[in-house]
Coordinates of C-alpha atoms in Angstrom, one line a residue:
M617 CA 11.3 -31.4 -35.1
T618 CA 9.5 -28.2 -34.0
D619 CA 11.5 -25.6 -32.1
T620 CA 9.4 -24.5 -29.1
T621 CA 12.1 -22.5 -27.3
A622 CA 10.8 -19.2 -28.7
S623 CA 7.4 -19.5 -27.0
A624 CA 8.8 -20.6 -23.6
P625 CA 7.9 -18.1 -20.9
R626 CA 10.8 -15.9 -19.7
A627 CA 12.1 -16.7 -16.2
F628 CA 12.5 -13.4 -14.4
T629 CA 14.9 -12.7 -11.6
L630 CA 15.2 -9.8 -9.2
S631 CA 17.8 -7.9 -11.3
D632 CA 15.2 -7.6 -14.1
F633 CA 13.2 -5.1 -11.9
D634 CA 16.1 -2.8 -11.1
F635 CA 16.6 0.6 -12.6
A636 CA 18.5 3.8 -11.9
L637 CA 16.4 6.5 -10.5
P638 CA 17.8 10.0 -9.9
P639 CA 17.2 10.9 -6.3
A640 CA 15.8 14.3 -7.3
L641 CA 12.7 12.5 -8.8
I642 CA 11.6 11.1 -5.4
A643 CA 8.8 13.3 -4.4
Q644 CA 9.2 14.8 -0.9
H645 CA 5.9 16.8 -0.9
P646 CA 2.6 16.3 -2.7
A647 CA 1.6 18.4 -5.7
S648 CA 0.0 21.8 -5.0
E649 CA -3.5 20.2 -5.7
R650 CA -4.4 16.5 -5.7
S651 CA -5.6 16.4 -9.3
A652 CA -2.8 18.7 -10.5
S653 CA -0.3 15.8 -10.5
R654 CA 0.9 14.4 -13.8
L655 CA -0.7 11.3 -15.4
L656 CA 1.3 9.1 -17.8
D657 CA -1.2 7.5 -20.1
G658 CA 0.7 4.3 -20.6
R659 CA -2.0 2.2 -22.3
Q660 CA 0.0 2.3 -25.6
L661 CA 3.5 3.1 -26.7
P662 CA 4.6 5.8 -27.1
P663 CA 2.8 7.0 -24.0
T664 CA 1.0 10.3 -23.7
D665 CA 1.8 12.9 -21.0
R666 CA -1.3 14.2 -19.3
I667 CA -2.6 15.9 -16.1
F668 CA -4.5 13.7 -13.6
R669 CA -7.7 15.7 -13.8
E670 CA -8.0 14.4 -17.4
L671 CA -8.6 10.9 -16.2
P672 CA -12.4 10.8 -16.4
G673 CA -12.2 11.4 -20.1
L674 CA -9.9 8.4 -20.5
L675 CA -12.5 6.0 -19.1
R676 CA -15.9 4.9 -20.4
A677 CA -19.5 5.0 -19.2
G678 CA -20.2 1.7 -17.6
D679 CA -16.7 1.2 -16.2
L680 CA -16.4 0.4 -12.5
L681 CA -13.7 2.3 -10.5
V682 CA -12.7 0.4 -7.4
F683 CA -10.9 2.2 -4.5
N684 CA -9.2 1.0 -1.4
D685 CA -10.9 2.9 1.5
T686 CA -8.3 2.1 4.2
R687 CA -7.4 4.9 6.5
V688 CA -3.8 5.6 7.6
V689 CA -3.4 5.7 11.4
K690 CA -0.8 7.5 13.5
A691 CA 1.0 4.2 14.0
R692 CA 4.5 5.5 14.8
I693 CA 5.1 6.0 18.5
F694 CA 8.3 6.9 20.3
G695 CA 9.2 5.7 23.8
E696 CA 11.9 4.2 26.0
K697 CA 12.8 1.1 27.9
A698 CA 13.0 0.9 31.7
S699 CA 16.7 1.5 31.3
G700 CA 16.2 4.7 29.4
G701 CA 17.2 3.4 26.0
K702 CA 15.1 4.9 23.2
L703 CA 12.8 2.8 21.0
E704 CA 10.2 3.3 18.3
L705 CA 7.1 1.2 17.6
L706 CA 5.3 1.0 14.3
I707 CA 1.9 -0.6 15.1
E708 CA 1.1 -2.9 12.1
R709 CA -2.3 -4.1 13.4
V710 CA -4.7 -4.1 16.3
L711 CA -5.6 -7.7 17.3
P712 CA -9.3 -8.5 17.6
A713 CA -10.9 -8.4 21.0
E714 CA -12.2 -11.9 21.1
A715 CA -9.8 -14.5 22.6
R716 CA -8.5 -16.9 20.0
E717 CA -5.5 -18.9 19.1
N718 CA -3.1 -16.8 17.1
A719 CA -0.4 -18.1 14.8
A720 CA 2.1 -18.4 17.6
G721 CA -0.2 -20.8 19.4
T722 CA -1.0 -18.6 22.3
A723 CA -4.3 -17.0 23.3
G724 CA -4.5 -13.4 22.0
G725 CA -6.9 -10.6 21.4
T726 CA -7.9 -9.1 24.8
G727 CA -8.8 -5.8 23.2
N728 CA -5.6 -4.0 24.1
E729 CA -3.1 -6.1 22.1
V730 CA -1.2 -5.0 19.0
V731 CA 1.4 -6.3 16.6
A732 CA 4.2 -3.9 15.9
H733 CA 7.6 -3.4 14.3
M734 CA 10.2 -2.4 16.9
K735 CA 13.2 -0.2 16.3
V736 CA 15.7 -0.4 19.3
S737 CA 19.4 -0.9 19.8
K738 CA 18.9 -3.9 22.1
K739 CA 15.5 -5.6 22.1
P740 CA 13.8 -6.1 25.5
L741 CA 12.9 -9.6 26.7
P742 CA 9.3 -10.9 26.7
G743 CA 7.5 -9.7 29.8
S744 CA 9.4 -6.3 29.8
T745 CA 7.4 -3.1 30.0
V746 CA 8.3 -0.1 27.9
H747 CA 7.1 3.5 28.4
M748 CA 5.6 5.1 25.3
A749 CA 5.1 8.8 24.8
G750 CA 6.5 9.4 28.3
G751 CA 4.8 6.5 29.9
R752 CA 1.5 6.0 31.7
H753 CA 2.4 8.2 34.7
A754 CA 3.5 11.1 32.4
G755 CA 0.4 11.3 30.3
G756 CA 1.4 8.5 27.8
F757 CA 1.0 4.8 28.2
D758 CA 3.0 1.6 28.9
A759 CA 3.3 -1.5 26.7
T760 CA 4.3 -5.0 27.8
L761 CA 6.1 -7.2 25.3
L762 CA 4.3 -10.5 25.1
S763 CA 6.0 -12.4 22.3
R764 CA 7.2 -12.3 18.7
W765 CA 4.6 -12.6 16.0
P766 CA 3.2 -14.5 14.1
T767 CA 5.5 -17.2 15.3
E768 CA 8.1 -17.5 18.1
D769 CA 10.8 -16.3 15.7
G770 CA 8.5 -14.0 13.6
P771 CA 9.6 -10.6 12.4
L772 CA 7.0 -8.6 14.4
F773 CA 6.3 -8.2 18.1
R774 CA 3.1 -8.6 20.1
F775 CA 2.4 -6.0 22.8
A776 CA -0.3 -5.3 25.4
L777 CA -1.0 -1.6 25.7
H778 CA -1.8 -0.1 29.1
G779 CA -3.3 3.4 28.9
P780 CA -6.0 5.3 30.8
A781 CA -9.0 3.0 31.7
G782 CA -11.1 2.3 28.6
E783 CA -8.7 3.9 26.1
S784 CA -8.3 1.6 23.0
P785 CA -5.2 1.2 21.0
W786 CA -6.9 3.3 18.3
E787 CA -7.3 6.1 20.7
L788 CA -3.8 5.8 22.1
M789 CA -2.4 6.0 18.5
E790 CA -4.5 9.0 17.6
R791 CA -3.4 10.9 20.8
H792 CA 0.3 10.0 20.9
G793 CA 1.2 8.7 17.5
H794 CA 2.7 10.2 14.4
L795 CA 1.8 9.6 10.8
P796 CA 4.2 6.9 9.4
L797 CA 5.7 8.5 6.4
P798 CA 7.5 6.2 3.9
P799 CA 11.2 5.6 4.5
Y800 CA 12.2 7.5 1.3
I801 CA 10.6 10.7 2.5
E802 CA 13.6 12.2 4.3
R803 CA 11.7 14.5 6.6
Q804 CA 10.4 12.2 9.3
Q805 CA 8.2 13.2 12.2
H806 CA 10.1 12.3 15.3
T807 CA 9.2 14.8 18.0
G808 CA 5.9 16.3 16.8
N809 CA 7.5 19.5 15.7
D810 CA 7.7 18.7 12.0
P811 CA 6.5 21.8 10.2
D812 CA 5.0 19.7 7.5
A813 CA 3.0 17.5 9.8
A814 CA -0.3 19.3 9.2
E815 CA 0.1 19.0 5.4
D816 CA 0.9 15.3 5.7
S817 CA -2.1 14.6 8.0
Q818 CA -4.3 15.9 5.2
R819 CA -2.5 14.9 2.0
Y820 CA -1.1 11.5 3.0
Q821 CA -4.8 10.3 3.3
T822 CA -7.4 9.8 0.6
V823 CA -10.5 12.0 0.5
F824 CA -12.6 8.8 1.0
A825 CA -10.5 7.1 3.7
R826 CA -12.9 5.3 6.0
A827 CA -11.6 2.1 7.7
P828 CA -8.6 2.8 10.0
G829 CA -5.8 0.3 10.0
A830 CA -3.1 1.1 7.4
V831 CA 0.4 2.2 8.0
A832 CA 0.8 3.4 4.5
A833 CA -1.6 5.2 2.1
P834 CA -3.0 3.6 -1.1
T835 CA -1.1 6.2 -3.0
A836 CA -2.7 6.0 -6.4
A837 CA -5.9 7.2 -4.8
L838 CA -4.2 10.3 -3.3
H839 CA -4.7 12.1 -6.7
F840 CA -8.5 12.1 -6.5
D841 CA -10.4 15.1 -5.3
E842 CA -14.2 15.8 -5.2
S843 CA -14.2 17.5 -8.6
V844 CA -12.7 14.5 -10.3
L845 CA -15.0 12.1 -8.5
A846 CA -18.0 14.2 -9.5
E847 CA -17.0 14.2 -13.1
M848 CA -16.6 10.4 -13.0
A849 CA -20.1 10.1 -11.7
A850 CA -21.5 12.5 -14.4
R851 CA -19.9 10.4 -17.1
G852 CA -21.6 7.2 -15.9
I853 CA -18.6 5.6 -14.2
E854 CA -19.6 3.6 -11.2
R855 CA -17.7 3.6 -8.0
A856 CA -17.1 0.9 -5.4
S857 CA -14.6 0.2 -2.6
V858 CA -12.6 -2.6 -1.0
T859 CA -10.4 -2.4 2.1
L860 CA -6.8 -3.6 2.4
H861 CA -4.8 -2.3 5.4
V862 CA -1.5 -1.6 3.8
G863 CA 1.4 -2.8 5.9
A864 CA 5.0 -1.6 6.2
G865 CA 6.1 -4.6 4.1
T866 CA 4.9 -2.8 1.0
F867 CA 8.2 -0.7 1.1
Q868 CA 10.5 -3.7 1.5
P869 CA 12.6 -4.6 -1.5
V870 CA 12.9 -8.2 -2.5
K871 CA 16.3 -9.5 -1.5
T872 CA 16.4 -12.9 -3.2
E873 CA 17.5 -13.1 -6.8
N874 CA 15.2 -16.1 -7.3
L875 CA 11.7 -14.6 -6.9
A876 CA 10.3 -18.0 -5.8
E877 CA 12.3 -17.7 -2.6
H878 CA 10.8 -14.3 -1.5
Q879 CA 8.5 -14.4 1.6
M880 CA 5.6 -12.1 0.8
H881 CA 4.2 -10.0 3.6
S882 CA 0.6 -10.5 4.7
E883 CA -2.1 -7.9 4.8
W884 CA -5.8 -8.0 5.8
Y885 CA -8.5 -7.3 3.2
E886 CA -12.3 -7.2 2.7
V887 CA -14.5 -7.1 -0.3
P888 CA -18.0 -5.9 0.8
L889 CA -21.2 -7.4 -0.5
A890 CA -22.1 -4.1 -2.2
T891 CA -18.8 -4.3 -4.2
L892 CA -19.3 -7.9 -5.2
A893 CA -22.7 -6.8 -6.5
A894 CA -21.1 -3.9 -8.4
L895 CA -18.5 -6.2 -10.0
E896 CA -21.3 -8.4 -11.2
R897 CA -23.3 -5.5 -12.7
C898 CA -20.1 -4.3 -14.4
R899 CA -19.5 -7.6 -16.1
Q900 CA -23.2 -7.9 -17.1
R901 CA -23.1 -4.5 -18.9
G902 CA -19.7 -5.2 -20.5
G903 CA -17.9 -2.5 -18.5
R904 CA -14.3 -2.7 -17.3
V905 CA -13.0 -3.0 -13.8
V906 CA -10.6 -0.1 -13.1
A907 CA -8.5 -0.8 -10.0
V908 CA -7.1 2.3 -8.2
G909 CA -3.8 1.2 -6.9
T910 CA -1.9 -2.1 -6.5
T911 CA -3.6 -2.7 -3.2
T912 CA -7.0 -2.8 -4.9
V913 CA -5.5 -5.3 -7.4
R914 CA -4.2 -7.5 -4.7
T915 CA -7.5 -7.4 -2.9
L916 CA -9.7 -8.2 -5.9
E917 CA -7.4 -10.9 -7.3
S918 CA -7.1 -12.5 -3.8
W919 CA -10.8 -12.8 -3.6
A920 CA -11.0 -14.2 -7.1
R921 CA -8.4 -16.9 -6.3
S922 CA -9.6 -17.9 -2.8
G923 CA -13.3 -17.2 -3.0
Q924 CA -12.9 -15.5 0.4
A925 CA -14.4 -12.0 0.7
S926 CA -12.2 -11.2 3.7
G927 CA -9.1 -12.5 5.4
D928 CA -5.3 -12.2 5.2
T929 CA -3.6 -12.3 1.8
A930 CA 0.1 -12.8 0.9
I931 CA -0.6 -12.9 -2.8
F932 CA 2.6 -12.4 -4.8
I933 CA 1.9 -11.3 -8.4
T934 CA 4.7 -11.7 -10.8
P935 CA 4.9 -12.0 -14.7
G936 CA 2.8 -14.9 -15.8
F937 CA 0.1 -14.3 -13.3
A938 CA -3.4 -14.9 -14.7
F939 CA -5.6 -11.9 -13.8
Q940 CA -9.3 -12.7 -13.3
V941 CA -10.9 -9.4 -12.3
V942 CA -8.9 -6.2 -13.1
D943 CA -8.9 -4.7 -16.6
V944 CA -7.4 -1.3 -16.1
L945 CA -4.9 -0.1 -13.4
L946 CA -4.2 3.3 -12.1
T947 CA -0.9 3.3 -10.2
N948 CA 2.0 5.5 -9.0
F949 CA 5.6 4.8 -9.9
H950 CA 7.3 2.2 -7.7
L951 CA 10.5 1.3 -6.0
P952 CA 13.2 -0.6 -7.9
K953 CA 13.3 -4.4 -7.1
S954 CA 9.9 -4.1 -5.3
T955 CA 7.0 -6.5 -5.4
L956 CA 4.9 -3.7 -6.9
M957 CA 7.2 -3.4 -9.9
M958 CA 6.7 -7.1 -10.4
L959 CA 2.9 -6.6 -10.2
V960 CA 2.6 -3.9 -12.7
S961 CA 5.0 -5.8 -15.1
A962 CA 2.7 -8.8 -14.7
F963 CA -0.3 -6.6 -15.5
A964 CA 0.9 -4.6 -18.5
G965 CA 3.9 -6.6 -19.7
Y966 CA 7.5 -6.3 -18.6
E967 CA 9.0 -4.6 -21.7
H968 CA 6.0 -2.3 -21.9
V969 CA 6.4 -1.2 -18.2
M970 CA 10.2 -0.7 -18.5
A971 CA 9.7 1.5 -21.5
L972 CA 7.2 3.6 -19.6
Y973 CA 9.6 4.0 -16.7
R974 CA 12.4 5.1 -19.1
H975 CA 10.0 7.7 -20.5
A976 CA 8.9 8.8 -17.0
I977 CA 12.5 9.3 -15.9
A978 CA 13.4 11.2 -19.1
Q979 CA 10.4 13.5 -18.6
E980 CA 11.1 13.9 -14.9
Y981 CA 7.9 12.5 -13.5
R982 CA 7.8 12.5 -9.7
F983 CA 8.1 9.0 -8.1
F984 CA 6.7 7.1 -5.2
S985 CA 4.0 8.0 -2.7
Y986 CA 3.7 11.7 -3.3
G987 CA 4.6 11.3 -6.9
D988 CA 2.7 11.2 -10.2
A989 CA 0.4 8.5 -11.6
M990 CA 0.3 6.1 -14.6
L991 CA -2.7 4.4 -16.4
L992 CA -2.2 0.9 -17.7
E993 CA -4.3 -1.7 -19.5
R994 CA -4.1 -5.4 -18.8
R995 CA -1.8 -7.2 -21.3
K996 CA -3.7 -9.5 -23.6
M997 CA -2.3 -13.0 -23.1
A998 CA -1.4 -14.8 -26.3

């Protein structure tokens, strides 16, 4: 009888993706220059320690570099209830203007409706009006709570915003909002007097950010500056973009030991026709698709699986996933027990990634959004 147990795929649990990270390695500020951050070349073991501006020399003519061109909006807004109790909204998405049935089964999308996280000691009832940034009569705006979202017991809240006539939710956020820094960056912008706000408004945004809608930056792309992009082009490396509006769920750790029980958050994406054409040209010439960031991976692999060039995706990539598009991944270092740790482990191999993380910690790489980067190749399936 043949013993097949050795070839059986490993069943991963949440604990497999935990690791001890010294708090001092969590970057609180960006590097002095975008491309001056460190780059761990993790395509092979042992890895090679590099500087990010060396990246163009690690790629090949004919490769296709795919970015996420989402733009982070000033989605964090502070206000109060009619009773005076303080609250905070983090606007996750602006609902489309056309009336349609939403997931809760109620007509939505009047042009002034948004979906938001709400932080408050006691949640107001549907129909209640809250006063944001001082309220409409003090130069701010009001917001009426309509329902939970996407279902009647959903985790988010649907609001109608009431500002000056003709002012859209985008304009209200730009005028009254604050950049939503990740929860592990300890200096938060609460009152508009954060001395680092000007730096964050520039550096927590990619140089090619175009489409507003994200509440978190596609952080692997933060390392690129115009000089690196110019060298990429000079070396014959093509460039294309997708859009995935990163939601706050990207920071949420998985809480179920059984990964199959995790409810993945949903985010909106789009793969433009020009990018679909660039992907086909890349394949025809034998080039590699280089995804800048896990959000780009999720976008491209969602398109490959569904055939839909735009829509919502809740794709959950864990070890054993069959990648169809991405060959090379540039990514930052991720939170323990996060879906992003699972994604990179699926891409490059679990043992390989954990070895890279041990090296990164020993060499004091900077972690998370303002941290350093890592270059990975897709693991060849046996």
